[in-house]
Short mmCIF file of C-alpha atoms in Angstrom, two decimals:
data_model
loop_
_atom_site.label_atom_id
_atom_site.label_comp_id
_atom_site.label_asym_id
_atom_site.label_seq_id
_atom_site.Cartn_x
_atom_site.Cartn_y
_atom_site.Cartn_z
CA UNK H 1 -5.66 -37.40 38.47
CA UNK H 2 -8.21 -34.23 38.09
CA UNK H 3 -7.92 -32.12 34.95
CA UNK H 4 -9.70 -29.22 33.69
CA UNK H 5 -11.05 -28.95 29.94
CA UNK H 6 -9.54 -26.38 27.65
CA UNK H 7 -8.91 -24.67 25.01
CA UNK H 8 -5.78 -23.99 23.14
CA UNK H 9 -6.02 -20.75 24.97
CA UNK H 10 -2.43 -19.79 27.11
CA UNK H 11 -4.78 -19.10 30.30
CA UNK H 12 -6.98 -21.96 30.01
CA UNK H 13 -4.07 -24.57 29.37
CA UNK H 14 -2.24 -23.07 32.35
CA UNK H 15 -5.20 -23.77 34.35
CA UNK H 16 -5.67 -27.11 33.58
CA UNK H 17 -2.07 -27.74 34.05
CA UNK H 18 -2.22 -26.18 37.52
CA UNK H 19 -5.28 -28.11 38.44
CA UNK H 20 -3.77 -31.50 37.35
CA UNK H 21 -0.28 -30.26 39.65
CA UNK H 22 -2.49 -30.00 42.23
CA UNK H 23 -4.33 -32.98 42.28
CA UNK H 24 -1.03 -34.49 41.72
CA UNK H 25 0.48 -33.92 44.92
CA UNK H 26 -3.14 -34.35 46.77
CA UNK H 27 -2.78 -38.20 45.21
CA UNK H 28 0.94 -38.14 46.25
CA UNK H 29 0.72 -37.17 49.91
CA UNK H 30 -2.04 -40.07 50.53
CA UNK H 31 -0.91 -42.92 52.10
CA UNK H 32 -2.25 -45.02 50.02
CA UNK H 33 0.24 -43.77 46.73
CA UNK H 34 3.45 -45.87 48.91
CA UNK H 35 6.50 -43.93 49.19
CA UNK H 36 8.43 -43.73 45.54
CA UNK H 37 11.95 -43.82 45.50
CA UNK H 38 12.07 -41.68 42.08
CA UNK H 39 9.95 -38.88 40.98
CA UNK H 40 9.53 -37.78 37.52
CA UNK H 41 7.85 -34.22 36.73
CA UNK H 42 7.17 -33.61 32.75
CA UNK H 43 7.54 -30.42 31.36
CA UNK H 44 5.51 -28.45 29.05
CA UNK H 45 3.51 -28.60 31.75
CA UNK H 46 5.14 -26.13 33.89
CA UNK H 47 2.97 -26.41 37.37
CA UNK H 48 4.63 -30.14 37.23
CA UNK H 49 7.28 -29.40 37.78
CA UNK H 50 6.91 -27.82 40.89
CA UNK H 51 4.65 -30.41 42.41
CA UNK H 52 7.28 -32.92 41.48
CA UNK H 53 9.16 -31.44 43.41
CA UNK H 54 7.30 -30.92 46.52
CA UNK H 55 6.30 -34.32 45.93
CA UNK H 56 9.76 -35.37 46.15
CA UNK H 57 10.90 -33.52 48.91
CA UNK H 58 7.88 -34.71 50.91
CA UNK H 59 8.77 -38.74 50.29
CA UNK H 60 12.39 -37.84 50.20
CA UNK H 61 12.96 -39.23 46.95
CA UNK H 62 15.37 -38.70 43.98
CA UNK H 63 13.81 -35.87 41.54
CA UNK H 64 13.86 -36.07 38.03
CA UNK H 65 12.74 -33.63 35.80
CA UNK H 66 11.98 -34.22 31.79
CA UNK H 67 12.12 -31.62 29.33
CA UNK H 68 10.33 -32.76 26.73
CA UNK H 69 10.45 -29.02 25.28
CA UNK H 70 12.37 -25.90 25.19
CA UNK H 71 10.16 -24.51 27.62
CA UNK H 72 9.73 -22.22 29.36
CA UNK H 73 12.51 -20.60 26.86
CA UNK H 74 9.70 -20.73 23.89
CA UNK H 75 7.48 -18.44 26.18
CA UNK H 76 9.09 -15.13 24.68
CA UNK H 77 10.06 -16.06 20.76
CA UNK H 78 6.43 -17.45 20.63
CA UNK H 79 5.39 -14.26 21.63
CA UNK H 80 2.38 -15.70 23.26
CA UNK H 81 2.40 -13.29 26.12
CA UNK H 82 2.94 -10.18 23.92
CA UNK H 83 0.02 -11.25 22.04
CA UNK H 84 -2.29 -10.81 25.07
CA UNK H 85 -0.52 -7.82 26.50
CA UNK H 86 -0.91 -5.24 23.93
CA UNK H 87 -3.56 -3.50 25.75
CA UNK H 88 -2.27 -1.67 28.87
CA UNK H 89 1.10 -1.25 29.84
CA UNK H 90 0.97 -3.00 33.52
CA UNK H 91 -0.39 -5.61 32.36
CA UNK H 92 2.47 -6.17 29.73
CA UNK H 93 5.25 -5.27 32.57
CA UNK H 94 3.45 -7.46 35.09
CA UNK H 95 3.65 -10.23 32.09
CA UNK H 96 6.73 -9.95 31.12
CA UNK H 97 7.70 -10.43 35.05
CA UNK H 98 5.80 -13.53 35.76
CA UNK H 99 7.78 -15.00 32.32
CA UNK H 100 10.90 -14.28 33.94
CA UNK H 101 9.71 -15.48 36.92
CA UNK H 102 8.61 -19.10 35.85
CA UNK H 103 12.22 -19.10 33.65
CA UNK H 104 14.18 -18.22 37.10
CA UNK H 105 11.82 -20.80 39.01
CA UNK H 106 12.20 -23.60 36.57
CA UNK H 107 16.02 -23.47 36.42
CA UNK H 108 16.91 -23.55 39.78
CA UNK H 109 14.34 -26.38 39.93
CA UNK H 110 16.44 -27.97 37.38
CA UNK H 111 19.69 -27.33 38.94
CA UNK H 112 18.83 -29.18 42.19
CA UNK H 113 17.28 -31.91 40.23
CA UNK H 114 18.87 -35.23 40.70
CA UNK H 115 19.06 -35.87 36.98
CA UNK H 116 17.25 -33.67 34.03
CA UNK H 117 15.96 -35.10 30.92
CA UNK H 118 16.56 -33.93 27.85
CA UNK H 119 15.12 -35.11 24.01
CA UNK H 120 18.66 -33.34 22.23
CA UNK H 121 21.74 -32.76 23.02
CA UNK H 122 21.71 -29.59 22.34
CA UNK H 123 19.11 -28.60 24.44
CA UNK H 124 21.33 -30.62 27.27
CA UNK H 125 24.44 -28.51 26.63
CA UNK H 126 22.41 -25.19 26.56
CA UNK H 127 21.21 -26.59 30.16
CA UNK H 128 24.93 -27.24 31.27
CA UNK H 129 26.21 -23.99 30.28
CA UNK H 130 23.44 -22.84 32.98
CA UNK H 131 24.86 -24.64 35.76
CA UNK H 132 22.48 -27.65 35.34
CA UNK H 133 25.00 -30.52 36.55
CA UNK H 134 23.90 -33.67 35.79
CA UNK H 135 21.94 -34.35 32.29
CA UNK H 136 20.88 -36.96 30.21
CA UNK H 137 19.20 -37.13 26.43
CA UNK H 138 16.22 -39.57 26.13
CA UNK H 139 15.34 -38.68 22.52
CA UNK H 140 11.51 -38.82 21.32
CA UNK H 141 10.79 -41.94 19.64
CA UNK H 142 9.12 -43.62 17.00
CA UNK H 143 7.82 -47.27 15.78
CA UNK H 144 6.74 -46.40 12.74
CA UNK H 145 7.92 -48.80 9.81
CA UNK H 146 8.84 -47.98 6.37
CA UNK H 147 5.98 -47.37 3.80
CA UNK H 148 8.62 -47.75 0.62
CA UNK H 149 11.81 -48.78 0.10
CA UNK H 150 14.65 -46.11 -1.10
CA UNK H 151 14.26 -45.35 -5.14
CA UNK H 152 13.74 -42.11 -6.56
CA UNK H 153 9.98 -41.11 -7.30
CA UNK H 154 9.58 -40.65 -10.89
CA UNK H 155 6.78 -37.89 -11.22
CA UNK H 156 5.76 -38.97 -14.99
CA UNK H 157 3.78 -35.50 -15.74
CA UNK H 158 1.55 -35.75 -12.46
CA UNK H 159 1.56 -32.77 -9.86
CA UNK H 160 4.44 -33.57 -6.96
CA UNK H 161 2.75 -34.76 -3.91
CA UNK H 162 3.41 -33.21 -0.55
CA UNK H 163 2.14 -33.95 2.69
CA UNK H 164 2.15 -32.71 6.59
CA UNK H 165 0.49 -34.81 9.06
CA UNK H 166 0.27 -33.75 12.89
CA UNK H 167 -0.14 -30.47 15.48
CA UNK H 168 -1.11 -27.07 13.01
CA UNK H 169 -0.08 -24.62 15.92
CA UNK H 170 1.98 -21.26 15.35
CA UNK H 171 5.22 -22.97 15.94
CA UNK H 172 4.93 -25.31 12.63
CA UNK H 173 4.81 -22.33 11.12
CA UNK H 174 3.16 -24.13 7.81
CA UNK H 175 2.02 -21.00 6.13
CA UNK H 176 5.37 -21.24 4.59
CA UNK H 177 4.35 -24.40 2.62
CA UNK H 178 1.15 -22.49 1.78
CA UNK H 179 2.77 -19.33 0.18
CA UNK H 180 5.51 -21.76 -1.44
CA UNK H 181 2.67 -23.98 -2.65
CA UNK H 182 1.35 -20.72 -4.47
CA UNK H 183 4.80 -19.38 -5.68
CA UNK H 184 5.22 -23.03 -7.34
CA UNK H 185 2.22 -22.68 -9.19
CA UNK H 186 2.83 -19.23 -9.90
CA UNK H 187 5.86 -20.59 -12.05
CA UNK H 188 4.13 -22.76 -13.51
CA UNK H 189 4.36 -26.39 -12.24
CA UNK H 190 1.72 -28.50 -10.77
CA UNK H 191 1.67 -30.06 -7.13
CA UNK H 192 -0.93 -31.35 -4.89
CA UNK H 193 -0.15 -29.97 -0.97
CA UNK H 194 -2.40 -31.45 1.82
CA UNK H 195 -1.92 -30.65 5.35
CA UNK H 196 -3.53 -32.62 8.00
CA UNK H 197 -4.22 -32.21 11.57
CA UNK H 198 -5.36 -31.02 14.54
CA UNK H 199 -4.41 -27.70 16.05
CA UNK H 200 -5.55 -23.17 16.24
CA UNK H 201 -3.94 -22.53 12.59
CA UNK H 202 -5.95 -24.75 10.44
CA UNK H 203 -8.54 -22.21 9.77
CA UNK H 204 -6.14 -19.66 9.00
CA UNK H 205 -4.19 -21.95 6.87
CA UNK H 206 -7.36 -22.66 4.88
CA UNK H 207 -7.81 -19.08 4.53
CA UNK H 208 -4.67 -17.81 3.17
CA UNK H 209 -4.63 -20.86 0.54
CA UNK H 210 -8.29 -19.39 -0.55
CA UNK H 211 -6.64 -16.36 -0.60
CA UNK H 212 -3.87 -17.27 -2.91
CA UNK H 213 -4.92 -19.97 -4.71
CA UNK H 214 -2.65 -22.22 -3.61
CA UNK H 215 -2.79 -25.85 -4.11
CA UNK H 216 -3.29 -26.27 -0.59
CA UNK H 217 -5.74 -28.93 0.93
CA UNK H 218 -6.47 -27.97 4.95
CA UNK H 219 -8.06 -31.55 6.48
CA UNK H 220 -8.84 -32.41 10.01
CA UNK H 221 -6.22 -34.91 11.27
CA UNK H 222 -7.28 -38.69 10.95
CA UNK H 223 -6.51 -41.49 12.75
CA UNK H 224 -2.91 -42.82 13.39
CA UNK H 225 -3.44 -46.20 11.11
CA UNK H 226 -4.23 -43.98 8.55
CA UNK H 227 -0.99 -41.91 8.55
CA UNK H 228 0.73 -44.44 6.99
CA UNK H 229 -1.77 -43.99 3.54
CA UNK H 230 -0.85 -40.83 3.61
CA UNK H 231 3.02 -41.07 3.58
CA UNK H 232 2.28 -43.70 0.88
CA UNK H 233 0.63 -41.42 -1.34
CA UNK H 234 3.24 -38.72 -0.46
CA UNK H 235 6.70 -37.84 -2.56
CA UNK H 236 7.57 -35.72 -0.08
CA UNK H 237 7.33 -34.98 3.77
CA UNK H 238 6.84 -31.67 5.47
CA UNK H 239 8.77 -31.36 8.60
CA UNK H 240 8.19 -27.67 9.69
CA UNK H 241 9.18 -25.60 12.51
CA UNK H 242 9.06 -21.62 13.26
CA UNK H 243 13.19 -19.03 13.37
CA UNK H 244 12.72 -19.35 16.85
CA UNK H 245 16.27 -19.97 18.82
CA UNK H 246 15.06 -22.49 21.22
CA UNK H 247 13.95 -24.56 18.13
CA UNK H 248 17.22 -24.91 17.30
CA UNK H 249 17.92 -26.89 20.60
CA UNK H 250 14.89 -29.46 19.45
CA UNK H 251 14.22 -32.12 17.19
CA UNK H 252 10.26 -32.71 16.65
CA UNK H 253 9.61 -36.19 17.14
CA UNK H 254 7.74 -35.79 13.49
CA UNK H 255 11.29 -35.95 11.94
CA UNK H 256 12.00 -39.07 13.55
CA UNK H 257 8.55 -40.53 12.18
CA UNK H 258 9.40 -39.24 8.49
CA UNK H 259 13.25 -40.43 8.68
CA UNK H 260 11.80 -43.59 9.32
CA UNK H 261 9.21 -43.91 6.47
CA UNK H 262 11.57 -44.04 4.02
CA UNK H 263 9.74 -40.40 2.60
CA UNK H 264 12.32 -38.06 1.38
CA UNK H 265 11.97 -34.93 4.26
CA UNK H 266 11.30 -31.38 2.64
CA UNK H 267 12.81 -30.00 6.32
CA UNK H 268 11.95 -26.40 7.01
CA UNK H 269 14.52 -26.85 10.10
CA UNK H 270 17.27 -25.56 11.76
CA UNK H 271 20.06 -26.29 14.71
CA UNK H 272 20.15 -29.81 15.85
CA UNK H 273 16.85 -31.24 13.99
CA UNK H 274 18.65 -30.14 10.04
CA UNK H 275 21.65 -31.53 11.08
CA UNK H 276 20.22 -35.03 11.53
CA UNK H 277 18.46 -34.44 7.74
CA UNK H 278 21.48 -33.60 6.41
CA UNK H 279 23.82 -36.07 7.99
CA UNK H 280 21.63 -39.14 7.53
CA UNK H 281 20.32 -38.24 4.18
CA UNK H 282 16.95 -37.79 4.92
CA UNK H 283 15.99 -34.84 2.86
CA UNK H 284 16.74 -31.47 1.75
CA UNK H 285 16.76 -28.84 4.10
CA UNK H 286 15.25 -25.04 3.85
CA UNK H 287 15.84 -22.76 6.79
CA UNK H 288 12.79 -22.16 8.12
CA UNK H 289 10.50 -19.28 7.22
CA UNK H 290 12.67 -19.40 3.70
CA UNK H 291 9.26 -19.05 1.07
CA UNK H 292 11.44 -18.66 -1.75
CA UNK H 293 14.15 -21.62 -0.80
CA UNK H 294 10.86 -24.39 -0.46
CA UNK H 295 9.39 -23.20 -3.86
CA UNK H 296 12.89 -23.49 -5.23
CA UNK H 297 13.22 -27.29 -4.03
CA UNK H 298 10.02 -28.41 -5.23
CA UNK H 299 10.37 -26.37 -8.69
CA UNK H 300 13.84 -28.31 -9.12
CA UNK H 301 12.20 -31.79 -8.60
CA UNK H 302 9.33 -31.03 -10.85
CA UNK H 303 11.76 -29.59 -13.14
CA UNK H 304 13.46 -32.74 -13.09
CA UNK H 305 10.71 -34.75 -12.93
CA UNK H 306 12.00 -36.82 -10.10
CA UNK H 307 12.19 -36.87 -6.57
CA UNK H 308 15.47 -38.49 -4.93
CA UNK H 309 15.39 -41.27 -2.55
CA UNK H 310 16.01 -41.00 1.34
CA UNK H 311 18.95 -42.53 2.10
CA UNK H 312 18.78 -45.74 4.24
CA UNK H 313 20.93 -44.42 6.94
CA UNK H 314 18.00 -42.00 7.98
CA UNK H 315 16.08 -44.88 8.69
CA UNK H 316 18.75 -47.16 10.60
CA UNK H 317 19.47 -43.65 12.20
CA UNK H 318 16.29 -44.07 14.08
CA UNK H 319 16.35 -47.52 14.80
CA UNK H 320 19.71 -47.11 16.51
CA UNK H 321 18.75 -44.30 18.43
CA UNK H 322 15.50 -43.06 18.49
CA UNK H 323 13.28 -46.66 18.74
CA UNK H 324 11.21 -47.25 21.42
CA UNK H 325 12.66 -49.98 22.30
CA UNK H 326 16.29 -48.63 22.37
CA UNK H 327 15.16 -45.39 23.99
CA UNK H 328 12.68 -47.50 26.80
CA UNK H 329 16.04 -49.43 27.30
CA UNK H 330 18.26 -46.30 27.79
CA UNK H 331 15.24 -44.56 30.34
CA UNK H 332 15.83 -47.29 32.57
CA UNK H 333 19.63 -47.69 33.12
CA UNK H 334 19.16 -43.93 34.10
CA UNK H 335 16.59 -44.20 36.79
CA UNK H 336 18.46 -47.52 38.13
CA UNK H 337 21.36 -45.43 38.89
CA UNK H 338 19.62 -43.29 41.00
CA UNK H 339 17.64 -46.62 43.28
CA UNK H 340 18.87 -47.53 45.99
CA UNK H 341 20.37 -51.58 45.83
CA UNK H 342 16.95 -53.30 46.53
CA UNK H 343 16.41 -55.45 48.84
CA UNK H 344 15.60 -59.23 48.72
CA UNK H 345 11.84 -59.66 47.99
CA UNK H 346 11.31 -55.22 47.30
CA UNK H 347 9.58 -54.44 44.64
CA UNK H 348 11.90 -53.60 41.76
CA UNK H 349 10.02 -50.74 40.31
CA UNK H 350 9.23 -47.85 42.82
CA UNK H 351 9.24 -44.98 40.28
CA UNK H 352 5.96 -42.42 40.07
CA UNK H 353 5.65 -39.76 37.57
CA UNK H 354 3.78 -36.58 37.77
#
């Protein structure tokens, strides 16, 4: 399949998106790609979803679209198209018009889907209540195994050691931990913050700690078998996401990763994802964009001088429903109900996804 190098620029990620849909149904058409029974189109990427579908109309074949995020329902909270549309009326109208548009488009898509995908049920009833019939939750998953077994962490006079590991984008939202990092040493306490990863924020991040002196390390991410050195080192886990509504319909598949370390979750989460911290005991929960409420939380530890245990549950949460194995296992009892009863000698799997 073609793609197109980008940036994490809106217009040059749409591009490469659409040139990937593209090549995706040139590939499908050929004679060569067989004729799949099921057809799977991913969203983010919104141009899949509509070559999915022409892809499955043209081999007559059962449509399935996975929504592996609130999109395209993040478009206007992220305010990604506002940002570029501040110059120029029209061009903000005509915007604001093609957002709608891809919403409208995507959701009738949906709606004559044969099945759609969800990662949370919440995001699955919000689809129901607009007239999206039949829908399933595949959670994200994890195989990470625990780095330490569930004691407190008794700080003995060192700093309290926090970590976040993964995407820096605007919808982590991490200058939160930043200006809590500050406010904590403001009052007085030590801690040592590190944030790791890839993403458009991590020079502003590393900015606004220089700015307020926050004990705030900004590092470039590093590789996966290393992730578990630094949830070793960690007391605590930042899970992070932005007061956007359709976050509260997700659960970032980073929470399933901590819940399973056995790392006590500082959760700057709302909806569906801080219901899962609080009901399995994985952490404590802020609401998110809350300064004041994270600085509180880590004051009270320090103050303490000990950091409480995740509860076990969190982790045999995630084996029970968010594994790979388990979720793998769940993926495929869905798509078998929509083959046809093979027939002796066909091949078993005749699913393509685009």
């Amino acid at each position: 399949m073609n793609f197109r190098e980008h940036s994490h620029g809106l217009g040059s990620r749409a591009a490469d998106q659409l040139v990937a849909a593209i090549s995706s149904v040139l590939r499908g058409v050929r004679p060569s790609a067989g004729r799949p029974a099921v057809v799977i189109a991913t969203v983010p990427g919104i141009p899949s979803v509509i070559a999915g579908w022409a892809l499955a109309r043209w081999h007559r074949a059962r449509f399935v679209v996975e929504m592996r995020d609130a999109w395209p329902d993040l478009i206007e909270p992220s305010g990604i198209l506002l940002r570029r549309s501040r110059t120029g009326g029209l061009r903000r109208r005509l915007r604001d018009l093609a957002a709608r548009a891809v919403h409208r488009t995507v959701t009738r898509i949906q709606t004559r889907a044969d099945l759609v995908v969800t990662t949370t049920a919440a995001f699955a009833e919000v689809l129901r209540a607009r007239g999206v019939r039949d829908v399933a939750v595949v959670r994200n998953g994890t195989a990470f195994a625990p780095v330490r077994g569930n004691a407190p962490v008794v700080l003995t006079g060192r700093p309290l050691r926090v970590v976040y590991a993964g995407t820096v984008g605007r919808s982590q939202g991490l200058d939160v931990a930043v200006r809590a990092a500050a406010l904590v040493k403001e009052r007085g306490y030590a801690l040592d913050v590190r944030i790791v990863g890839h993403g458009n924020e991590l020079a502003p991040l590393r900015q606004l700690a220089a700015e307020l002196d926050a004990p705030v390390r900004v590092e470039p991410s590093v590789p996966s078998t290393e992730v578990r050195e630094l949830y070793a080192w960690a007391d605590t886990v930042v899970v992070s996401l932005r007061d956007w509504e359709p976050f509260e319909w997700t659960v970032p598949s980073k929470l399933y990763e901590v819940m399973a370390s056995g790392v006590v979750a500082s959760a700057c989460l709302a909806g569906e994802a801080a219901s899962l911290v609080s009901a399995n005991g994985a952490g404590a929960v802020v609401r998110p964009g809350d300064v004041e409420g994270l600085a509180d939380l880590w004051c009270g530890w320090l103050s303490d001088g000990v950091v409480p245990a995740a509860s076990s549950d969190a982790a045999a949460w995630v084996a029970e429903h968010a594994s790979d194995e388990v979720l793998g296992h769940r993926y495929t009892e869905l798509l078998d109900t929509l083959l046809p009863s093979p027939l002796p000698d066909a091949p078993l799997d005749r699913r393509v996804r685009f």
